[in-house]
XYZ file of C-alpha atoms in Angstrom:
659
model
C -62.405 -8.786 -50.556
C -61.855 -9.069 -46.876
C -64.614 -8.443 -44.397
C -64.507 -4.968 -42.849
C -65.082 -4.577 -39.118
C -68.399 -3.049 -38.239
C -68.741 0.283 -36.444
C -69.321 -1.161 -32.965
C -66.025 -3.061 -33.041
C -64.129 0.065 -34.111
C -65.766 2.054 -31.346
C -64.749 -0.489 -28.685
C -61.187 -0.631 -30.014
C -60.910 3.138 -30.008
C -62.323 3.292 -26.500
C -59.787 0.727 -25.223
C -56.971 2.593 -26.937
C -58.103 5.837 -25.326
C -58.298 4.221 -21.886
C -54.857 2.645 -22.290
C -53.460 5.948 -23.508
C -54.861 7.815 -20.506
C -53.547 5.157 -18.108
C -50.173 5.210 -19.831
C -49.959 8.990 -19.661
C -50.886 9.002 -15.986
C -48.446 6.204 -15.318
C -45.764 8.006 -17.338
C -46.217 11.247 -15.415
C -46.120 9.436 -12.090
C -43.163 7.364 -13.190
C -41.173 10.392 -14.408
C -41.799 12.144 -11.123
C -40.784 9.076 -9.113
C -37.817 8.357 -11.361
C -36.441 11.884 -11.005
C -36.673 11.654 -7.240
C -35.057 8.220 -7.267
C -32.239 9.589 -9.402
C -31.580 12.180 -6.724
C -31.462 9.458 -4.076
C -29.151 7.290 -6.200
C -26.916 10.291 -6.923
C -26.753 11.111 -3.234
C -25.948 7.492 -2.273
C -23.278 7.240 -4.994
C -21.632 10.532 -3.997
C -21.720 9.475 -0.333
C -20.014 6.148 -1.147
C -17.326 7.884 -3.210
C -16.729 10.540 -0.544
C -15.727 7.784 1.911
C -12.571 7.226 -0.097
C -11.638 10.866 -0.361
C -8.554 11.700 1.618
C -9.970 15.098 2.592
C -12.990 13.489 4.235
C -10.725 11.090 6.102
C -8.741 14.100 7.377
C -11.871 15.743 8.731
C -12.961 12.469 10.326
C -9.562 12.051 12.019
C -9.819 15.610 13.418
C -13.257 14.790 14.799
C -12.049 11.538 16.330
C -9.114 13.385 17.888
C -11.545 15.951 19.359
C -13.708 13.160 20.786
C -10.639 11.466 22.210
C -9.726 14.738 23.969
C -13.229 14.872 25.500
C -12.837 11.346 26.840
C -9.337 12.084 28.136
C -10.540 15.183 29.987
C -13.166 13.136 31.808
C -10.742 10.312 32.587
C -12.480 7.791 30.315
C -9.555 7.379 27.913
C -5.949 6.499 28.735
C -3.232 8.829 27.466
C -1.679 6.166 25.206
C -4.969 5.820 23.280
C -4.997 9.590 22.710
C -1.413 9.365 21.419
C -2.444 6.629 18.985
C -5.294 8.780 17.660
C -2.850 11.681 17.299
C -0.486 9.433 15.335
C -3.263 8.436 12.926
C -3.964 12.140 12.313
C -0.240 12.676 11.613
C -0.280 9.812 9.114
C -3.225 11.304 7.213
C -1.454 14.676 6.862
C 1.764 12.918 5.712
C -0.062 11.076 2.929
C -1.887 14.247 1.758
C 1.356 16.241 1.688
C 3.720 13.685 0.174
C 1.732 10.896 -1.507
C 2.055 11.059 -5.286
C -1.588 10.022 -5.707
C -2.632 13.274 -3.972
C -0.651 15.547 -6.320
C -3.804 16.810 -8.150
C -5.304 17.680 -4.763
C -2.234 19.684 -3.747
C -2.319 21.515 -7.083
C -5.595 23.222 -6.189
C -5.209 26.886 -5.094
C -4.879 27.233 -1.347
C -4.742 23.502 -0.598
C -0.996 23.147 0.037
C -0.774 26.111 2.465
C -3.747 24.669 4.368
C -2.137 21.235 4.715
C 1.207 22.777 5.733
C -0.595 24.912 8.319
C -2.254 21.851 9.843
C 1.050 19.951 9.792
C 2.812 22.824 11.576
C 0.043 22.932 14.176
C 0.439 19.198 14.791
C 4.189 19.685 15.219
C 3.585 22.563 17.654
C 1.273 20.522 19.889
C 3.274 17.261 19.688
C 4.935 17.734 23.087
C 1.685 19.039 24.611
C -0.202 15.929 23.536
C 2.579 13.686 24.789
C 2.368 15.328 28.200
C -1.382 15.072 28.669
C -2.797 12.661 31.241
C -6.281 11.367 31.904
C -8.436 13.797 33.896
C -6.491 16.969 33.009
C -9.474 19.039 31.905
C -7.979 22.529 31.628
C -5.052 21.828 29.258
C -7.323 19.588 27.197
C -9.938 22.355 26.810
C -7.209 24.801 25.790
C -6.052 22.384 23.133
C -9.639 21.853 21.931
C -10.046 25.598 21.422
C -7.130 25.485 18.998
C -8.572 22.364 17.427
C -11.904 24.133 16.751
C -10.107 26.523 14.405
C -8.312 23.691 12.615
C -11.534 21.703 12.264
C -13.217 24.725 10.708
C -10.386 24.962 8.170
C -10.817 21.271 7.379
C -14.569 21.752 7.057
C -14.034 24.613 4.562
C -11.600 22.358 2.717
C -14.114 19.489 2.459
C -17.561 20.936 1.831
C -20.191 18.316 1.437
C -23.546 19.096 -0.108
C -26.378 16.983 0.977
C -29.489 16.725 -1.056
C -32.241 14.156 -1.094
C -36.004 13.796 -1.399
C -37.559 11.213 0.843
C -40.144 8.664 -0.155
C -42.409 10.056 2.599
C -42.525 13.413 0.758
C -43.446 11.613 -2.439
C -46.288 9.747 -0.725
C -47.510 12.994 0.870
C -47.638 14.597 -2.552
C -49.724 11.673 -3.849
C -52.094 12.160 -0.915
C -52.410 15.862 -1.774
C -53.261 15.016 -5.344
C -55.859 12.484 -4.131
C -57.488 15.036 -1.838
C -57.531 17.857 -4.379
C -59.080 15.987 -7.265
C -61.173 12.868 -7.451
C -60.493 12.869 -11.167
C -56.868 11.849 -10.569
C -57.794 9.314 -7.885
C -58.845 6.634 -10.337
C -55.679 7.015 -12.370
C -53.452 6.832 -9.294
C -55.258 3.749 -8.018
C -54.916 2.121 -11.416
C -51.217 2.899 -11.785
C -50.464 2.650 -8.089
C -49.728 -1.048 -8.227
C -47.171 -0.615 -10.980
C -45.722 2.430 -9.265
C -45.440 0.523 -6.001
C -43.575 -2.262 -7.726
C -41.149 0.252 -9.206
C -40.671 1.930 -5.844
C -40.003 -1.380 -4.137
C -37.496 -2.311 -6.813
C -35.727 1.041 -6.570
C -35.755 0.908 -2.779
C -34.103 -2.500 -2.884
C -31.553 -1.151 -5.336
C -30.874 1.929 -3.219
C -30.540 -0.201 -0.121
C -28.061 -2.435 -1.933
C -26.044 0.583 -3.130
C -26.002 2.027 0.380
C -24.490 -1.107 1.879
C -22.426 -2.620 -0.943
C -19.394 -1.679 -2.992
C -20.215 -0.930 -6.646
C -17.046 -2.513 -8.044
C -16.627 -5.758 -6.117
C -20.161 -6.293 -4.825
C -18.780 -6.742 -1.298
C -20.353 -5.104 1.757
C -18.996 -1.573 2.160
C -17.858 0.460 5.160
C -21.417 1.232 6.302
C -22.411 -2.437 6.224
C -19.192 -3.396 8.021
C -19.952 -1.072 10.938
C -23.555 -2.265 11.042
C -22.450 -5.896 11.114
C -19.852 -5.219 13.830
C -22.377 -3.454 16.054
C -24.787 -6.358 15.645
C -22.038 -8.857 16.386
C -20.887 -7.019 19.518
C -24.481 -6.695 20.747
C -24.944 -10.444 20.299
C -21.835 -11.120 22.386
C -23.754 -9.993 25.451
C -26.305 -12.775 24.920
C -24.063 -15.407 23.333
C -20.444 -14.841 24.441
C -17.866 -15.979 21.938
C -14.660 -15.040 20.152
C -14.085 -13.613 16.695
C -11.171 -12.193 14.724
C -10.849 -9.023 12.706
C -8.394 -9.102 9.783
C -7.412 -5.942 7.889
C -5.920 -6.475 4.416
C -4.060 -3.916 2.317
C -2.576 -4.519 -1.152
C 1.075 -3.501 -1.450
C 2.024 -1.018 -4.195
C -1.576 -0.723 -5.418
C -1.137 2.933 -6.373
C 1.885 2.028 -8.483
C -0.081 -0.746 -10.214
C -2.879 1.721 -10.983
C -0.417 4.289 -12.325
C 1.617 1.864 -14.434
C -1.093 -0.487 -15.754
C -4.167 1.755 -15.628
C -7.305 1.845 -13.505
C -8.949 -0.955 -15.469
C -6.169 -3.334 -14.429
C -6.448 -2.026 -10.876
C -10.185 -2.723 -10.858
C -9.608 -6.245 -12.164
C -7.071 -6.817 -9.402
C -9.501 -5.606 -6.719
C -12.257 -7.886 -8.016
C -9.880 -10.841 -8.018
C -8.791 -10.048 -4.456
C -12.417 -9.815 -3.314
C -13.214 -13.215 -4.821
C -10.158 -14.816 -3.197
C -10.971 -13.399 0.229
C -14.518 -14.744 0.043
C -13.188 -18.111 -1.067
C -10.691 -18.160 1.794
C -13.287 -17.191 4.423
C -15.703 -19.866 3.153
C -18.788 -18.314 4.752
C -17.332 -18.065 8.290
C -18.105 -14.347 8.624
C -18.048 -11.222 6.474
C -15.684 -9.754 3.860
C -16.000 -5.978 3.274
C -14.180 -3.368 1.214
C -13.751 -0.239 3.330
C -11.404 1.797 1.146
C -9.568 1.935 -2.171
C -7.396 -1.147 -1.661
C -8.354 -1.917 1.938
C -10.464 -4.919 2.893
C -11.590 -6.255 6.267
C -12.558 -9.802 7.125
C -14.631 -10.634 10.208
C -14.005 -14.265 11.132
C -16.651 -15.705 13.448
C -16.944 -19.076 15.132
C -13.394 -19.315 16.501
C -13.069 -22.587 18.417
C -9.361 -23.357 18.668
C -6.263 -21.348 19.386
C -4.638 -20.566 16.086
C -7.826 -20.471 13.956
C -7.319 -16.782 13.227
C -3.660 -17.256 12.259
C -4.608 -20.189 10.039
C -7.151 -18.078 8.126
C -4.739 -15.149 7.826
C -2.097 -17.487 6.418
C -4.589 -19.017 3.964
C -5.771 -15.615 2.737
C -2.208 -14.335 2.418
C -1.205 -17.252 0.200
C -4.384 -16.924 -1.894
C -3.748 -13.225 -2.486
C -0.177 -13.906 -3.665
C -1.236 -16.205 -6.510
C -0.441 -14.851 -9.979
C -3.124 -12.999 -11.978
C -3.032 -12.823 -15.774
C -4.075 -9.437 -17.180
C -3.941 -8.065 -20.743
C -0.865 -6.037 -19.738
C 0.968 -9.123 -18.450
C 1.207 -11.386 -15.465
C 0.744 -9.736 -12.086
C 2.071 -11.116 -8.808
C 0.063 -9.348 -6.075
C 1.424 -8.800 -2.591
C -0.688 -8.101 0.469
C -0.174 -7.272 4.141
C -2.624 -8.582 6.748
C -3.082 -7.410 10.325
C -5.256 -9.380 12.757
C -6.700 -8.863 16.217
C -9.000 -10.924 18.441
C -12.186 -10.220 20.386
C -12.178 -9.927 23.355
C -8.399 -10.277 23.932
C -7.428 -7.137 21.984
C -10.520 -4.983 22.433
C -14.271 -4.883 22.974
C -15.253 -1.903 20.809
C -15.273 -1.434 17.038
C -12.857 1.497 17.037
C -10.434 -0.298 19.334
C -10.448 -3.503 17.280
C -10.039 -1.585 14.017
C -7.169 0.412 15.426
C -5.322 -2.684 16.637
C -5.886 -4.574 13.374
C -4.636 -1.546 11.460
C -1.564 -1.337 13.693
C -0.796 -5.018 13.091
C -1.224 -4.503 9.336
C 1.086 -1.492 9.450
C 3.657 -3.645 11.209
C 3.229 -6.438 8.623
C 3.651 -3.959 5.773
C 7.022 -2.988 7.217
C 8.327 -6.508 6.682
C 10.058 -7.310 3.384
C 7.541 -8.486 0.789
C 4.571 -8.044 3.132
C 3.314 -10.675 5.550
C 0.556 -11.299 8.122
C 0.838 -10.364 11.787
C -1.332 -10.610 14.875
C -1.590 -7.565 17.117
C 0.783 -7.237 20.075
C 0.793 -4.295 22.532
C 4.422 -3.515 21.680
C 3.406 -2.747 18.087
C 1.995 0.618 19.164
C 5.488 1.721 20.137
C 6.796 0.599 16.748
C 4.149 2.632 14.962
C 4.950 5.772 16.955
C 8.607 5.271 16.041
C 7.726 4.876 12.357
C 5.631 8.039 12.408
C 8.501 10.025 13.877
C 10.991 8.585 11.412
C 8.647 9.519 8.567
C 8.466 13.111 9.812
C 12.253 13.351 10.022
C 13.203 11.322 6.924
C 12.429 14.047 4.398
C 14.526 16.541 6.361
C 17.330 14.005 6.720
C 17.466 13.660 2.926
C 17.401 17.426 2.407
C 20.219 17.943 4.926
C 22.198 14.925 3.630
C 22.069 13.231 7.030
C 21.695 9.868 5.328
C 24.903 8.281 4.146
C 26.297 5.144 2.502
C 28.420 2.198 3.380
C 29.880 0.310 0.434
C 30.540 -3.418 0.133
C 33.214 -4.411 -2.396
C 32.412 -6.900 -5.155
C 35.502 -8.876 -6.170
C 36.448 -10.518 -9.440
C 37.544 -14.135 -9.070
C 40.987 -14.618 -10.617
C 42.819 -12.353 -10.836
C 41.335 -11.131 -7.587
C 40.498 -7.417 -7.600
C 37.659 -5.040 -6.745
C 35.364 -4.504 -9.732
C 32.488 -2.676 -8.046
C 30.997 -1.556 -4.754
C 27.385 -1.965 -3.686
C 25.904 1.208 -2.151
C 24.076 0.420 1.109
C 21.921 3.088 2.789
C 22.613 4.126 6.400
C 20.926 6.513 8.865
C 22.328 7.299 12.304
C 19.308 8.709 14.127
C 20.098 10.957 17.128
C 17.660 9.079 19.397
C 17.112 5.639 17.857
C 20.676 5.092 16.747
C 21.365 3.103 13.579
C 18.072 2.656 11.690
C 18.003 -0.593 9.665
C 17.875 -0.017 5.873
C 14.708 -2.118 5.491
C 12.962 0.058 8.055
C 14.030 3.217 6.211
C 12.582 1.847 2.981
C 9.365 0.695 4.681
C 8.818 4.103 6.319
C 9.435 5.843 2.988
C 6.988 3.602 1.128
C 4.230 4.028 3.711
C 4.493 7.821 3.869
C 4.831 8.772 0.200
C 8.624 9.277 0.228
C 9.749 6.145 -1.627
C 10.286 7.822 -4.981
C 12.272 10.703 -3.474
C 14.410 8.247 -1.474
C 15.135 6.162 -4.586
C 16.344 9.212 -6.486
C 18.408 10.426 -3.530
C 20.172 7.046 -3.271
C 20.845 6.844 -7.017
C 22.267 10.345 -7.280
C 24.295 10.112 -4.070
C 25.951 6.837 -5.102
C 26.775 8.186 -8.569
C 28.308 11.366 -7.135
C 30.587 9.308 -4.898
C 31.594 7.106 -7.836
C 32.467 10.264 -9.807
C 34.765 11.355 -6.957
C 36.522 7.975 -6.946
C 36.978 8.155 -10.712
C 38.573 11.595 -10.331
C 40.956 10.105 -7.771
C 42.205 7.654 -10.372
C 39.979 4.580 -9.934
C 38.387 4.953 -13.391
C 37.245 1.350 -13.863
C 35.312 1.110 -10.603
C 31.536 0.465 -10.835
C 28.738 1.064 -8.345
C 25.704 -1.180 -7.724
C 22.508 0.587 -6.615
C 19.355 -1.189 -5.383
C 16.159 0.043 -7.049
C 12.743 -0.477 -5.431
C 9.562 -0.981 -7.493
C 8.163 2.468 -6.664
C 10.385 4.555 -8.935
C 10.284 1.764 -11.496
C 6.494 1.528 -11.650
C 5.990 5.223 -12.342
C 7.985 5.009 -15.560
C 10.545 7.556 -14.357
C 13.524 5.266 -13.912
C 15.116 5.655 -17.351
C 14.783 9.449 -17.255
C 16.161 9.729 -13.714
C 19.123 7.506 -14.591
C 19.833 9.512 -17.747
C 19.707 12.809 -15.841
C 21.934 11.446 -13.071
C 24.567 10.172 -15.512
C 24.557 13.547 -17.292
C 24.885 15.489 -14.025
C 27.702 13.382 -12.603
C 29.504 12.670 -15.870
C 30.148 8.993 -15.093
C 30.135 6.399 -17.851
C 26.851 4.482 -18.154
C 28.729 1.152 -18.100
C 29.908 1.945 -14.562
C 26.368 1.919 -13.129
C 24.650 -1.361 -12.215
C 21.024 -1.320 -11.050
C 19.965 -4.217 -8.818
C 16.327 -5.286 -9.022
C 14.659 -8.014 -7.029
C 12.520 -10.696 -8.643
C 10.161 -10.699 -5.656
C 7.839 -7.986 -6.990
C 4.543 -7.812 -8.846
C 5.719 -5.452 -11.563
C 8.609 -6.956 -13.497
C 6.352 -9.174 -15.610
C 4.506 -6.293 -17.256
C 5.337 -5.146 -20.769
C 6.068 -1.576 -19.612
C 8.552 -2.843 -17.023
C 10.432 -4.945 -19.570
C 10.523 -1.981 -21.959
C 12.069 0.216 -19.258
C 14.754 -2.363 -18.500
C 15.470 -2.768 -22.222
C 15.865 1.001 -22.568
C 18.364 1.044 -19.685
C 20.336 -1.791 -21.287
C 20.452 0.138 -24.582
C 21.919 3.058 -22.633
C 24.666 0.720 -21.415
C 23.538 0.528 -17.775
C 24.027 -2.886 -16.162
C 20.975 -4.695 -14.745
C 21.505 -7.305 -12.017
C 18.780 -9.674 -10.815
C 19.317 -9.693 -7.045
C 18.633 -12.524 -4.551
C 18.168 -15.009 -7.389
C 16.411 -18.194 -6.327
C 14.136 -16.714 -3.655
C 11.374 -15.262 -5.833
C 8.178 -16.566 -7.351
C 9.424 -17.816 -10.734
C 13.163 -17.302 -11.076
C 13.832 -19.114 -14.367
C 10.875 -17.380 -16.019
C 12.420 -14.033 -15.091
C 15.768 -15.073 -16.524
C 14.110 -15.713 -19.865
C 11.968 -12.562 -19.964
C 13.981 -9.779 -18.331
C 16.816 -8.014 -20.192
C 19.379 -8.475 -17.400
C 23.102 -9.049 -17.863
C 24.093 -9.921 -14.301
C 22.832 -12.494 -11.822
C 23.368 -12.456 -8.050
C 22.970 -15.859 -6.354
C 21.270 -15.496 -2.986
C 23.469 -16.202 0.037
C 21.110 -18.968 1.179
C 22.585 -21.136 -1.595
C 26.194 -20.144 -0.828
C 26.124 -20.817 2.923
C 25.828 -24.605 2.395
C 28.892 -24.827 0.141
C 30.919 -26.968 -0.224
C 29.553 -29.697 2.085
C 26.011 -29.917 0.685
C 26.077 -31.771 -2.642
C 22.629 -30.508 -3.634
C 23.686 -26.912 -2.976
C 26.821 -27.436 -5.087
C 24.757 -28.871 -7.947
C 22.231 -26.041 -7.714
C 24.914 -23.321 -7.783
C 26.720 -25.076 -10.630
C 23.484 -25.232 -12.635
C 22.693 -21.555 -12.030
C 26.195 -20.489 -13.093
C 26.100 -22.624 -16.245
C 22.609 -21.386 -17.165
C 23.554 -17.746 -16.628
C 26.694 -18.114 -18.752
C 24.637 -19.652 -21.565
C 22.428 -16.536 -21.406
C 25.513 -14.237 -21.549
C 25.192 -13.169 -17.924
C 27.927 -12.671 -15.358
C 27.323 -14.279 -11.966
C 27.952 -12.791 -8.515
C 27.853 -14.961 -5.379
C 26.505 -13.171 -2.293
C 27.339 -13.903 1.331
C 30.753 -15.571 0.930
C 32.098 -16.042 4.455
C 34.488 -19.007 4.312
C 37.604 -19.773 2.208
C 36.213 -23.169 1.240
C 33.121 -21.459 -0.214
C 35.315 -19.197 -2.322
C 37.477 -22.081 -3.512
C 34.354 -23.989 -4.600
C 33.005 -20.946 -6.454
C 36.329 -20.604 -8.254
C 36.150 -24.220 -9.376
C 32.551 -23.759 -10.590
C 33.480 -20.763 -12.745
C 31.713 -18.022 -10.769
C 32.681 -14.553 -12.031
C 32.260 -12.288 -8.969
C 31.629 -12.520 -5.253
C 31.000 -10.402 -2.185
C 30.754 -11.238 1.493
C 32.093 -10.781 4.993
C 35.060 -13.066 4.356
C 37.041 -10.372 2.577
C 35.112 -7.178 3.232
C 32.151 -6.035 5.251
C 30.306 -2.852 4.180
C 32.583 0.071 4.994
C 32.811 3.839 4.761
C 34.448 5.945 2.063
C 37.869 6.062 3.770
C 38.100 2.283 4.185
C 37.012 1.654 0.581
C 39.567 4.168 -0.715
C 42.306 2.405 1.268
C 41.270 -0.918 -0.269
C 41.358 0.603 -3.749
C 44.739 2.285 -3.205
C 46.588 -0.926 -2.331
C 45.447 -3.588 -4.805
C 48.798 -5.436 -4.680
C 47.826 -6.635 -1.197
C 45.113 -8.715 -2.870
C 47.335 -10.421 -5.428
C 48.265 -13.333 -3.176
C 44.743 -13.951 -1.881
C 43.685 -16.755 -4.293
C 46.445 -19.106 -3.200
C 45.861 -18.236 0.440
C 42.143 -18.850 0.080
C 42.558 -22.199 -1.625
C 44.908 -23.216 1.162
C 42.244 -22.285 3.708
C 44.165 -19.412 5.254
C 42.953 -15.865 5.763
C 44.725 -12.854 4.254
C 47.227 -11.219 6.592
C 45.431 -8.927 9.011
C 41.938 -9.855 7.786
C 39.445 -10.740 10.510
C 35.744 -11.532 10.190
C 35.163 -8.039 8.796
C 38.117 -8.217 6.384
C-alpha cells in the first residue's frame, strides 16, 4: 500500500492552490478588462485602415484638399494651375464613383446616386469659374467656398465615420483608482502587474504595427508612407540630397478580382509587393497606399538615370508570369516617377506629379513607365475633359467608324472589313483610337464602349447585307474589360439577335498581350463563342508574351501576323522564314492567316507564294468611310486584274498610297 501524504503536506498544497487560484482570478479579471479595451483599439485601427480605401472617404478628402487649395489661392500662395490640377483630381473621383463597375453596390444604396449626380453637376457649373480664377482673387474664391461648404456637408453626411477608442492612460488611471480605494487589491495588482505589463507591451507593439503596416502584404501603409516622407524631407535640410518617388498601379486589377476572385487578387498583390521589395533592394521604402496602388521611395540617387533604371527594373519584374490555381496570370503595371527636388519639394506636390506621370503611362498601350514632365498636366486635363464628354458622345452617336477592307488572296476580293473607332472632337479634332480606349478604361467606361462598338459595327454590317453584300464579314476588336467580366458571350448573342446577322459573319479580334487569356474562364468564353459560330482572330501575333503557347491553348480559328514581320518582306530572309513558319503552323492548326500592314506589291507577291490566305494594308485600301467601302463593294470586277498587276510590280489603275 502506498504511503499517504500527511496532513501538513496537504495543507501546504491546498494553500498554494488557493493562492494560485486567487492570483489567477485577479489576473484573469485584469486581463479580460485589458483585452476588451485592446479589442476596441484593434477594431478602431482596423476600421481606420479599411476606411482609407473607401471611395467615399477619398471623395471627402478631395473636397477638403480643394477647399484648402482655394484658401491658398486667395492669399496668393498657390498658382492657378495647381488649383486646376486639384479640381481635376476631384472630377476624377466623381467619375469613378458614378461610372466604375466596382462602385455599383455603392450607387445602389438609396439616395447615393442623386447625391453623386448633384456633386457632378455642381462641378460642371463651376468649371469655367475655377478656370478663370487667379492667385490673390479673394472675393470670388470666398464665394466659391461658400458653395463648397454645402457640398462638403453633403459629403460628410454621405461618409459618416464613428470614432471610438479607450486610451491606455484611462486604463492606468483606473488601476490607480483601484489601488487607492482598496489595499486588498494592491497586492494582487502588484503580483499580476508584471504579466499584465508584458501583455500590454505586446499588444501595443501589435497595435503600432497594425497602424503603420498593411494587413495583407505586410508593407508599410499610407500612414507610414507620409511619416517616412516627412522625415525624409526634414532630413534634406541637414543633409541635402536627391530621391525619387515612384507610383505603381496594376492594370485591370478590378477585372482580375471580378473574374478570378478576391483570393487570386490577394495573391497577386502579395506577389507584386515581394517583387517591388526585391527590385528596390533596400534603397528606400515600398508602401501600399491603396487597393492596387503602391509607392516606392528610392533614396541615395547618385547618377542621372538611376530613377529610370529602377523604374525599368520594377516594371519588368512586375510583368513576369504568376501561376495561380485558376491559371497563369501575366500582370501588367504602369509606373509614374518624379524626382526631388527637380519636380517638387513637398509631399503633396511630389505625389501629384508621380500620379500624373503614372496616369500618362497608363494611357500607353500595355502600360509602361514614365517620368514626370510639366506638359503631362495638360494631357491629364485633356483626358479628364474627354472622359466627361465620351459618355455623351456614345449616347448621341457622335462616335463613328472607318472600315479597312480585308482581301482574299487569289481570287482577289473583299472578304471582310475591320471596324476602327473614330471621334472627331469639336476642340481637339481627331482623337486617336488608343486615347479613346485609355480614357474609357481609366474612367469606368470601357465596358460600355466595348458594347457600343460591337453593336454599331454589327448594325452597319446588317445594312450592307440588306444592300446585297450578304457574304461580307466584320472584324471587331475586343478589349479585356468586357471579356473579363464574363459578359462577352451574352452581349454577342444579344447583338446577333438584335441585328439578325449570321454568327459566321462576325469575327472578334483579341490581342495576346493581356493577362487574362490564360485563365480557364477566358478559354471557356472563347470556346462558347466558337460553338456559336463566331470567328476568333488572334491579333498582332508575334508581339506578345508567349505566342505559340496561346496558339495551342486558345480556341481561335484566325491568325493575324503583325505588320512588323511583313514590313521586311521580301528582302529579309529571316523575316521570310518566320512568316513562312507562322503560316505553315497556323494551317496545320486549321487556322486562316491574315497579313497586316501590306504596303508594297513585292510584299503581296511574297505572301501569295507563301500561301497566305488574307491581307490588309495601305497598298490597296486605307481605312475609309461607309460610302467609300460601299463603292469598293459595288465594283468588284475592278479588282479581278489586280493579282497580275501586283506580281508585275505595278499599282492598280487610279490607286495611290491610300488605294
